[in-house]
Each structure stands twice: as C-alpha cells, then as structure tokens.
Coordinates of C-alpha atoms in Angstrom, one line a residue:
Chain S
X1049 CA 0.1 0.1 0.6
X1050 CA 2.6 2.5 0.2
X1051 CA 3.7 2.9 -3.2
X1052 CA -0.4 3.3 -3.7
X1053 CA 0.1 7.1 -5.6
X1054 CA 1.9 5.0 -8.3
X1055 CA -0.5 2.2 -8.2
X1056 CA -2.4 3.3 -12.1
X1057 CA -6.3 4.7 -10.7
X1058 CA -8.6 3.3 -11.2
X1059 CA -12.2 5.8 -10.0
X1060 CA -14.4 3.4 -8.6
X1061 CA -17.6 5.4 -8.4
X1062 CA -19.4 6.1 -5.4
X1063 CA -22.8 4.8 -6.7
X1064 CA -20.5 1.1 -6.7
X1065 CA -18.9 1.5 -3.8
X1066 CA -22.4 1.9 -1.9
X1067 CA -23.7 -1.2 -3.5
X1068 CA -20.4 -3.1 -2.9
X1069 CA -20.9 -2.4 0.8
X1070 CA -24.1 -3.0 1.0
X1071 CA -23.3 -6.7 -0.2
X1072 CA -20.9 -6.9 2.2
X1073 CA -23.1 -6.2 4.9
X1074 CA -25.6 -8.6 3.1
X1075 CA -23.7 -11.7 3.6
X1076 CA -22.2 -10.2 6.8
X1077 CA -25.9 -10.1 8.5
X1078 CA -26.9 -13.5 7.1
X1079 CA -23.4 -15.3 8.7
X1080 CA -23.8 -13.4 11.8
X1081 CA -27.9 -14.7 12.2
X1082 CA -27.3 -17.8 12.4
X1083 CA -23.0 -18.1 14.1
X1084 CA -23.0 -14.6 16.5
X1085 CA -19.4 -12.9 16.6
X1086 CA -18.2 -13.5 19.7
X1087 CA -15.1 -13.4 20.0
X1088 CA -14.3 -13.4 16.3
X1089 CA -11.5 -11.0 15.1
X1090 CA -12.2 -8.8 12.2
X1091 CA -9.9 -10.9 10.2
X1092 CA -12.3 -14.2 11.0
X1093 CA -15.0 -12.9 9.8
X1094 CA -13.8 -11.8 6.3
X1095 CA -12.7 -15.3 6.1
X1096 CA -16.3 -16.3 7.0
X1097 CA -17.9 -13.2 4.6
X1098 CA -15.9 -14.4 2.6
X1099 CA -14.4 -10.7 1.4
X1100 CA -11.2 -9.2 2.1
X1101 CA -9.9 -7.6 5.7
X1102 CA -8.8 -4.7 3.9
X1103 CA -12.6 -5.5 1.5
X1104 CA -13.6 -4.7 5.7
X1105 CA -11.4 -2.3 6.9
X1106 CA -12.1 -0.4 3.7
X1107 CA -15.9 -0.2 4.0
X1108 CA -16.8 -0.2 8.2
X1109 CA -13.0 0.9 9.1
X1110 CA -13.6 -1.6 12.1
X1111 CA -14.8 -4.6 13.9
X1112 CA -17.0 -2.2 16.6
X1113 CA -18.3 -0.5 13.8
X1114 CA -18.9 -3.5 10.9
X1115 CA -20.7 -5.7 14.0
X1116 CA -23.1 -1.7 14.9
X1117 CA -23.9 -1.9 11.6
X1118 CA -25.2 -5.3 11.4
X1119 CA -26.9 -4.3 14.3
X1120 CA -28.5 -1.4 13.0
X1121 CA -29.2 -2.7 9.3
X1122 CA -31.3 -5.3 10.8
X1123 CA -32.7 -2.4 13.1
X1124 CA -34.2 -0.8 9.8
X1125 CA -35.3 -4.5 9.0
X1126 CA -37.6 -5.6 11.4
X1127 CA -38.0 -2.5 12.7
X1128 CA -42.0 -2.6 14.2
X1129 CA -44.0 -0.9 12.5
X1130 CA -44.5 2.5 14.2
X1131 CA -48.7 2.8 13.1
X1132 CA -49.0 -0.1 16.2
X1133 CA -50.4 0.8 19.1
X1134 CA -48.4 -1.7 21.1
X1135 CA -46.6 -2.0 23.5
X1136 CA -45.8 -5.4 25.1
X1137 CA -47.1 -7.2 21.8
X1138 CA -44.1 -5.9 19.3
X1139 CA -41.6 -7.1 21.5
X1140 CA -42.8 -10.6 22.2
X1141 CA -42.9 -10.6 18.1
X1142 CA -39.1 -9.9 17.8
X1143 CA -38.2 -12.0 20.5
X1144 CA -40.2 -14.8 18.7
X1145 CA -38.7 -14.2 15.4
X1146 CA -35.1 -13.6 17.5
X1147 CA -35.2 -17.3 18.4
X1148 CA -34.9 -18.4 14.3
X1149 CA -31.7 -16.2 14.5
X1150 CA -29.8 -16.9 18.3
X1151 CA -26.5 -15.6 16.9
X1152 CA -27.8 -12.0 16.5
X1153 CA -29.4 -12.9 19.4
X1154 CA -25.6 -13.7 21.3
X1155 CA -24.3 -10.7 19.1
X1156 CA -26.7 -7.9 20.3
X1157 CA -26.3 -9.0 23.3
X1158 CA -22.1 -8.7 23.5
X1159 CA -22.2 -5.8 21.8
X1160 CA -24.7 -4.4 24.6
X1161 CA -22.6 -5.2 27.6
X1162 CA -19.4 -4.5 25.3
X1163 CA -21.1 -1.2 25.5
X1164 CA -20.7 -0.4 29.0
X1165 CA -16.3 -0.9 28.6
X1166 CA -15.0 2.6 28.1
X1167 CA -12.9 2.2 25.2
X1168 CA -16.4 1.7 23.8
X1169 CA -17.5 5.3 22.7
X1170 CA -19.1 4.3 19.6
X1171 CA -20.8 1.5 21.2
X1172 CA -22.3 3.4 23.7
X1173 CA -23.5 5.8 21.7
X1174 CA -25.5 3.4 19.4
X1175 CA -27.0 1.8 23.0
X1176 CA -27.1 4.7 24.1
X1177 CA -29.4 7.1 21.0
X1178 CA -30.8 3.4 20.5
X1179 CA -32.4 2.7 24.5
X1180 CA -33.6 6.7 24.6
X1181 CA -35.1 6.0 21.3
X1182 CA -37.0 3.2 22.2
X1183 CA -38.3 4.0 26.0
X1184 CA -39.9 8.0 24.4
X1185 CA -41.6 5.9 21.0
X1186 CA -43.4 3.1 23.6
X1187 CA -43.6 5.9 26.6
X1188 CA -45.2 8.3 23.8
X1189 CA -47.6 4.9 23.3
X1190 CA -48.5 4.5 26.8
X1191 CA -49.2 8.3 27.3
X1192 CA -51.7 7.4 24.5
X1193 CA -53.3 4.6 25.7
X1194 CA -54.1 5.9 28.9
X1195 CA -55.3 9.0 27.4
X1196 CA -58.0 6.5 25.5
X1197 CA -58.9 4.8 28.5
X1198 CA -57.2 2.1 26.8
X1199 CA -54.4 1.5 29.3
X1200 CA -54.8 2.4 33.6
X1201 CA -53.5 5.2 34.2
X1202 CA -51.0 5.8 37.5
X1203 CA -48.7 3.4 35.4
X1204 CA -45.3 6.2 34.9
X1205 CA -45.3 5.7 30.9
X1206 CA -41.1 6.6 31.3
X1207 CA -41.2 3.9 33.8
X1208 CA -42.7 0.9 32.0
X1209 CA -41.2 2.0 28.8
X1210 CA -37.9 1.3 30.5
X1211 CA -39.5 -2.2 31.9
X1212 CA -40.7 -3.2 28.5
X1213 CA -37.4 -3.2 27.7
X1214 CA -35.4 -4.6 30.0
X1215 CA -37.7 -7.5 30.8
X1216 CA -37.2 -8.6 27.0
X1217 CA -33.0 -7.9 26.6
X1218 CA -32.7 -10.3 30.2
X1219 CA -34.7 -12.5 29.1
X1220 CA -32.8 -13.0 25.5
X1221 CA -30.2 -13.6 27.7
X1222 CA -31.4 -16.6 29.9
X1223 CA -33.0 -17.7 26.7
X1224 CA -29.5 -18.3 25.3
X1225 CA -28.2 -20.0 28.4
X1226 CA -31.2 -22.0 28.3
X1227 CA -33.2 -22.7 26.4
X1228 CA -36.6 -24.4 27.7
X1229 CA -36.9 -20.1 29.0
X1230 CA -40.0 -19.0 26.5
X1231 CA -39.8 -15.4 26.2
X1232 CA -43.0 -14.1 24.9
X1233 CA -44.3 -15.9 27.7
X1234 CA -42.8 -14.1 30.2
X1235 CA -43.4 -10.9 28.7
X1236 CA -46.8 -11.6 28.1
X1237 CA -47.3 -11.4 31.9
X1238 CA -46.2 -6.8 31.4
X1239 CA -50.0 -6.9 29.5
X1240 CA -51.2 -7.2 32.7
X1241 CA -49.8 -4.2 34.3
X1242 CA -50.9 -1.9 31.7
X1243 CA -54.8 -3.3 31.8
X1244 CA -56.7 -0.2 32.7
Chain E
X1482 CA 11.2 -19.1 39.6
X1483 CA 13.0 -21.6 37.6
X1484 CA 14.8 -23.1 40.9
X1485 CA 12.0 -22.7 43.0
X1486 CA 13.1 -26.8 44.1
X1487 CA 16.6 -24.7 45.5
X1488 CA 15.2 -22.5 47.7
X1489 CA 14.8 -23.1 51.5
X1490 CA 10.9 -24.9 51.9
X1491 CA 8.3 -22.9 54.0
X1492 CA 5.8 -24.8 54.0
X1493 CA 2.6 -22.8 54.1
X1494 CA -0.2 -24.3 56.0
X1495 CA -3.8 -24.3 54.2
X1496 CA -5.6 -22.3 56.5
X1497 CA -2.5 -19.3 56.3
X1498 CA -3.6 -19.8 52.4
X1499 CA -7.5 -19.7 52.6
X1500 CA -6.8 -16.4 55.1
X1501 CA -4.6 -15.2 52.3
X1502 CA -6.5 -15.8 49.4
X1503 CA -10.0 -14.3 51.1
X1504 CA -7.3 -10.7 51.8
X1505 CA -6.9 -11.0 48.6
X1506 CA -10.3 -11.3 47.4
X1507 CA -11.7 -8.5 49.9
X1508 CA -9.5 -6.4 48.0
X1509 CA -10.9 -7.5 44.8
X1510 CA -14.6 -7.0 45.5
X1511 CA -13.5 -3.6 47.0
X1512 CA -11.7 -2.8 43.9
X1513 CA -14.6 -3.2 41.5
X1514 CA -16.6 -2.8 43.5
X1515 CA -16.0 1.1 42.9
X1516 CA -14.1 0.7 39.3
X1517 CA -15.8 -2.2 37.1
X1518 CA -12.7 -4.9 35.5
X1519 CA -13.6 -4.5 31.6
X1520 CA -11.1 -4.8 29.4
X1521 CA -8.4 -4.7 32.6
X1522 CA -6.2 -7.6 32.2
X1523 CA -5.2 -10.1 35.5
X1524 CA -1.9 -7.8 35.4
X1525 CA -3.8 -4.2 35.5
X1526 CA -5.8 -6.0 38.2
X1527 CA -3.0 -7.6 40.1
X1528 CA -1.6 -4.3 40.3
X1529 CA -4.6 -2.2 41.1
X1530 CA -4.7 -4.7 44.2
X1531 CA -1.2 -4.7 45.0
X1532 CA -0.5 -7.7 44.7
X1533 CA 1.6 -10.1 42.5
X1534 CA 0.2 -11.1 39.3
X1535 CA 2.0 -14.5 40.9
X1536 CA -0.2 -14.5 43.4
X1537 CA -2.9 -14.1 41.5
X1538 CA -3.1 -17.0 39.4
X1539 CA -1.4 -19.3 42.5
X1540 CA -4.8 -18.8 44.0
X1541 CA -7.4 -18.0 41.7
X1542 CA -5.3 -20.3 38.2
X1543 CA -7.7 -17.3 35.6
X1544 CA -8.4 -13.9 35.2
X1545 CA -12.2 -15.4 34.7
X1546 CA -11.7 -17.9 37.6
X1547 CA -11.4 -14.6 39.6
X1548 CA -14.1 -12.7 38.4
X1549 CA -16.6 -15.9 39.1
X1550 CA -15.1 -15.9 42.6
X1551 CA -15.8 -11.9 43.4
X1552 CA -19.1 -11.9 41.9
X1553 CA -19.4 -15.8 43.5
X1554 CA -18.7 -14.0 46.9
X1555 CA -20.4 -10.8 46.8
X1556 CA -23.1 -12.2 46.3
X1557 CA -23.5 -14.4 49.1
X1558 CA -22.5 -11.0 51.0
X1559 CA -25.8 -9.7 49.7
X1560 CA -27.8 -12.9 49.1
X1561 CA -31.3 -12.8 50.2
X1562 CA -32.3 -13.8 53.0
X1563 CA -34.0 -16.2 52.0
X1564 CA -37.7 -16.1 54.8
X1565 CA -38.4 -13.0 53.3
X1566 CA -41.8 -13.9 51.3
X1567 CA -41.4 -10.9 48.7
X1568 CA -40.7 -11.3 44.8
X1569 CA -40.2 -7.9 43.9
X1570 CA -39.5 -6.4 46.7
X1571 CA -36.0 -9.0 47.4
X1572 CA -34.9 -7.5 43.9
X1573 CA -36.0 -3.5 44.1
X1574 CA -33.3 -3.7 47.3
X1575 CA -30.6 -5.1 45.5
X1576 CA -31.2 -2.9 42.8
X1577 CA -31.3 0.5 45.0
X1578 CA -28.0 -1.4 46.7
X1579 CA -26.3 -1.5 43.7
X1580 CA -26.1 1.5 42.0
X1581 CA -24.1 3.0 44.7
X1582 CA -21.8 0.2 43.5
X1583 CA -21.8 0.8 39.8
X1584 CA -18.7 -1.2 39.5
X1585 CA -20.0 -4.1 40.1
X1586 CA -23.1 -3.4 38.3
X1587 CA -20.7 -3.4 35.2
X1588 CA -18.2 -6.4 36.3
X1589 CA -21.8 -8.2 36.2
X1590 CA -23.3 -7.4 33.0
X1591 CA -20.3 -7.8 31.6
X1592 CA -19.6 -11.6 33.1
X1593 CA -22.7 -12.3 32.2
X1594 CA -22.5 -11.2 28.4
X1595 CA -19.1 -13.3 28.3
X1596 CA -20.8 -16.2 29.2
X1597 CA -22.8 -16.7 25.9
X1598 CA -19.1 -16.7 24.1
X1599 CA -18.4 -20.3 23.5
X1600 CA -14.6 -20.1 25.4
X1601 CA -16.0 -19.0 28.6
X1602 CA -17.5 -22.6 29.5
X1603 CA -17.1 -21.5 33.6
X1604 CA -18.9 -18.4 33.0
X1605 CA -21.6 -20.4 31.2
X1606 CA -21.7 -22.5 34.2
X1607 CA -22.0 -20.3 36.9
X1608 CA -24.6 -18.1 35.2
X1609 CA -26.8 -20.7 34.2
X1610 CA -26.4 -22.4 37.7
X1611 CA -26.9 -19.0 38.9
X1612 CA -30.4 -18.0 37.2
X1613 CA -31.4 -22.0 37.4
X1614 CA -31.5 -21.4 40.9
X1615 CA -33.1 -17.7 41.5
X1616 CA -36.0 -18.7 38.9
X1617 CA -37.1 -21.8 42.1
X1618 CA -36.6 -20.0 44.3
X1619 CA -38.8 -17.1 43.3
X1620 CA -41.1 -19.7 41.5
X1621 CA -41.6 -21.8 44.8
X1622 CA -42.2 -18.6 46.8
X1623 CA -44.8 -17.7 44.0
X1624 CA -46.9 -20.7 44.9
X1625 CA -46.9 -20.5 48.2
X1626 CA -48.4 -17.1 47.6
X1627 CA -51.3 -18.5 45.4
X1628 CA -52.2 -21.1 47.6
X1629 CA -52.1 -18.3 50.7
X1630 CA -54.0 -16.4 48.5
X1631 CA -51.8 -12.9 48.5
X1632 CA -50.7 -13.8 45.0
X1633 CA -52.5 -14.0 41.9
X1634 CA -53.5 -16.9 41.0
X1635 CA -52.9 -18.0 36.6
X1636 CA -49.4 -16.3 36.7
X1637 CA -47.1 -18.4 35.6
X1638 CA -44.9 -19.2 38.4
X1639 CA -41.3 -20.3 36.1
X1640 CA -42.6 -17.5 33.5
X1641 CA -42.6 -14.9 36.7
X1642 CA -39.8 -16.0 37.7
X1643 CA -37.8 -15.4 34.9
X1644 CA -39.3 -11.7 33.8
X1645 CA -38.1 -10.3 37.6
X1646 CA -34.5 -11.7 36.3
X1647 CA -35.3 -10.4 33.3
X1648 CA -36.4 -7.0 34.1
X1649 CA -33.5 -6.5 37.3
X1650 CA -31.3 -7.3 34.7
X1651 CA -32.0 -5.2 31.8
X1652 CA -33.1 -2.2 33.7
X1653 CA -29.3 -2.3 35.1
X1654 CA -27.2 -2.5 31.8
X1655 CA -29.8 1.1 30.9
X1656 CA -29.0 2.5 34.2
X1657 CA -25.5 2.3 33.2
X1658 CA -25.5 4.0 29.8
X1659 CA -28.6 6.5 31.4
X1660 CA -27.8 7.2 35.8
X1661 CA -31.9 9.1 34.9
X1662 CA -33.7 5.4 33.9
X1663 CA -35.3 4.4 37.6
X1664 CA -33.8 1.3 38.4
X1665 CA -36.8 0.4 41.5
X1666 CA -39.6 2.4 39.8
X1667 CA -39.5 -0.4 37.3
X1668 CA -39.4 -2.8 39.2
X1669 CA -42.4 -2.3 41.3
X1670 CA -44.6 -1.8 38.7
X1671 CA -43.9 -5.5 38.9
X1672 CA -45.9 -5.8 41.2
X1673 CA -49.4 -5.4 39.5
X1674 CA -49.1 -8.5 37.8
X1675 CA -49.1 -10.7 41.1
X1676 CA -52.1 -8.1 42.9
X1677 CA -54.7 -10.5 43.6

C-alpha cells in the first residue's frame, strides 16, 4: 500500500462503492444471524463472509463499526411498524422472531455489554441513543393509550417503557443460556400492568 | 521461579493459604465495586489490588475464575434472606444497593455477556446455574403466595420468575448507560402482575 500513488488510478464510482458495501453487509448479516460474532476477529469475520480483510476495513473502518452496522441494518429491516398501537406485543413478536436467529441475539447482547466498556465510545452512543429512542416511543404509546382509556392510568409511562425493554433484553440472555426459557410467555405477563 | 526447588522450603499452612486468598478476594471486591474490571488484564488487576500477578494466578488460576469468585462472594454477602416471602421487593432492594456500586454492576453485566461466548465454560456454568437457582426459588415463593391467596392465581410461576430476573438485569444495563433510568420505579410495576 506504500506505493499507492504510483499505482494506476481506477476511479470507482460512488454508487458502485455503496452497492459493494451493502453486499458485504448483507452477507455479514446472514453469517451473524446463524453464528454470532463473539470472540471472532475482523480477519476471521472477513474469512467467514468471503471478502478480504482490507475490503472490510475500507468499508467499515473497524470490527466494532461493522458489528454496529449489522445491528443498525437489522433494526431497520425488522423495525417495528410505528402505526401499531402496541407496547408489549411488538416486543413479543420481536422475541419470537429472534429465536430463529440466535447468533444475532448473541451479537446484540455481546455488543450491548461491550458498550459499558470505556473504550467503546461508538457502541455506547449506539445503545444509549437506541434505548432513549425506544423508551420515548413506547412512553408516548402508553400516554396515548392512557388518554384513550385503553391503558391503566397511574402507570408511569417512562418507567413502564424502560421495564418492557429491560425484560426483553434480560429474557433473551436467559434464553441463550437455557433454551427452555419461554421469552414470549414471560413478556406477555407485562400486559397485565397496563390493563385498565 | 526456575530454581524454586533449590529455595529453602517454607511449608505454608493450608489455613494461612485460605486466609491469604480471602484477603486478596476482599481487596478485589473493594476495587471492583468502585471501578469494575471490563477490559483490565489480570496483570492490571493485580496492580490495582496491590498483589503480585503470580499470587493471583496461584490463588485463582485465571482472570475469569477470579472475577467469578468476586461475583460468588458478593452474592453470598448480599444474598437475599430466604425467609422473606418477597418476589419483587428483594430485587428492588438489590437494585437500590447496586446503584452504590456501579463497578460491580458493570462487572456482573460484562461477565454475563461474556458467558455467552463458547470459550467461557466456567462463566456459562456459573450464570446458567445461578439463573436456574433463582428462578426456582422465586417460582416457589410465587406458588406459595398463590396457595396462600396473597398472589394472583393464573400467573405462571416460572414465567414470572424469569421475568423478574430479566427486568432487573436489563434495567441495570440501561441505568449504566443512562443514570436517569430509575431501576426501582420500573421494577415496582411488576408487583401489579401478582396482585390478587
């Protein structure tokens, strides 16, 4: 790479770069959904995906950034539809879907725990922002339901929103350790709190 | 250490060894309660605690084993009293106590996430066993309460037990990322599920 300036320059179009990046990301999501990424180096990930280590670095910059991008992209794809006025149901369906992609649950959990580490600024920002956004969205749904009379008043919307997210994250961890743990069955109990 | 055999042998009594190990463990708990251990090597831990790297290895065998021992010991010390017929209250008080020892919460969470990694057999066993034991204990308390009529029947005891633990773990993670998250306030909402 030291004599790069002397190499014949082949300008690659921006659009082609974007497409190639997306292609790599799609392949990464496929691989992680099945196997997770805990403990694998960027080099090992490159091998699994079937691209060069240099290409991964070029498009994503670091292992942490690649894995965060996998999480972001998966969130966009499986994003809960915003028009549904549901609080617990959305989480239940997400959990039911996640049971089919244990590697992804494992990736999510390991990135989440890693975000508590001081040197993982990007992960910390990702999860801090993500939690704040979901808490706000769920809290708003709860307030709306309370006004409409479909949810019990007197339940603090912010506290309930944090609880639903926490229960979902915590149950996924227990399920990874003990597959008999029934995530949906536990989550559904939360609906009782909101019953008018 | 290579000419150890030639050194004057000073047999150390088993009792002294146990006392020294406990002393190191006490110091480790003190250090971790404040700072956590995420990302620190066994060597850095030894330096923080103020003992030699060799002593840590001698008494605990590995970084993972030392950290698990810190968790085990803390659990014994702060262990919930078994005669209290509480389900949610115990978790609320544990959470309130943990707010004073953020380093410990961070250590617990990072060990928990690490336990999902295939090469962390000891951690996996520790958390698998720990969750199974707490789920069983809470489920029994719930069944007792249901027979006594103080808890609502029709709530699945195992599903409720898993939910309480999950909520507690998940809320601690959110709180580490956003100190405004009020763990106790969210956990207390769970009591509504068990109201007769």
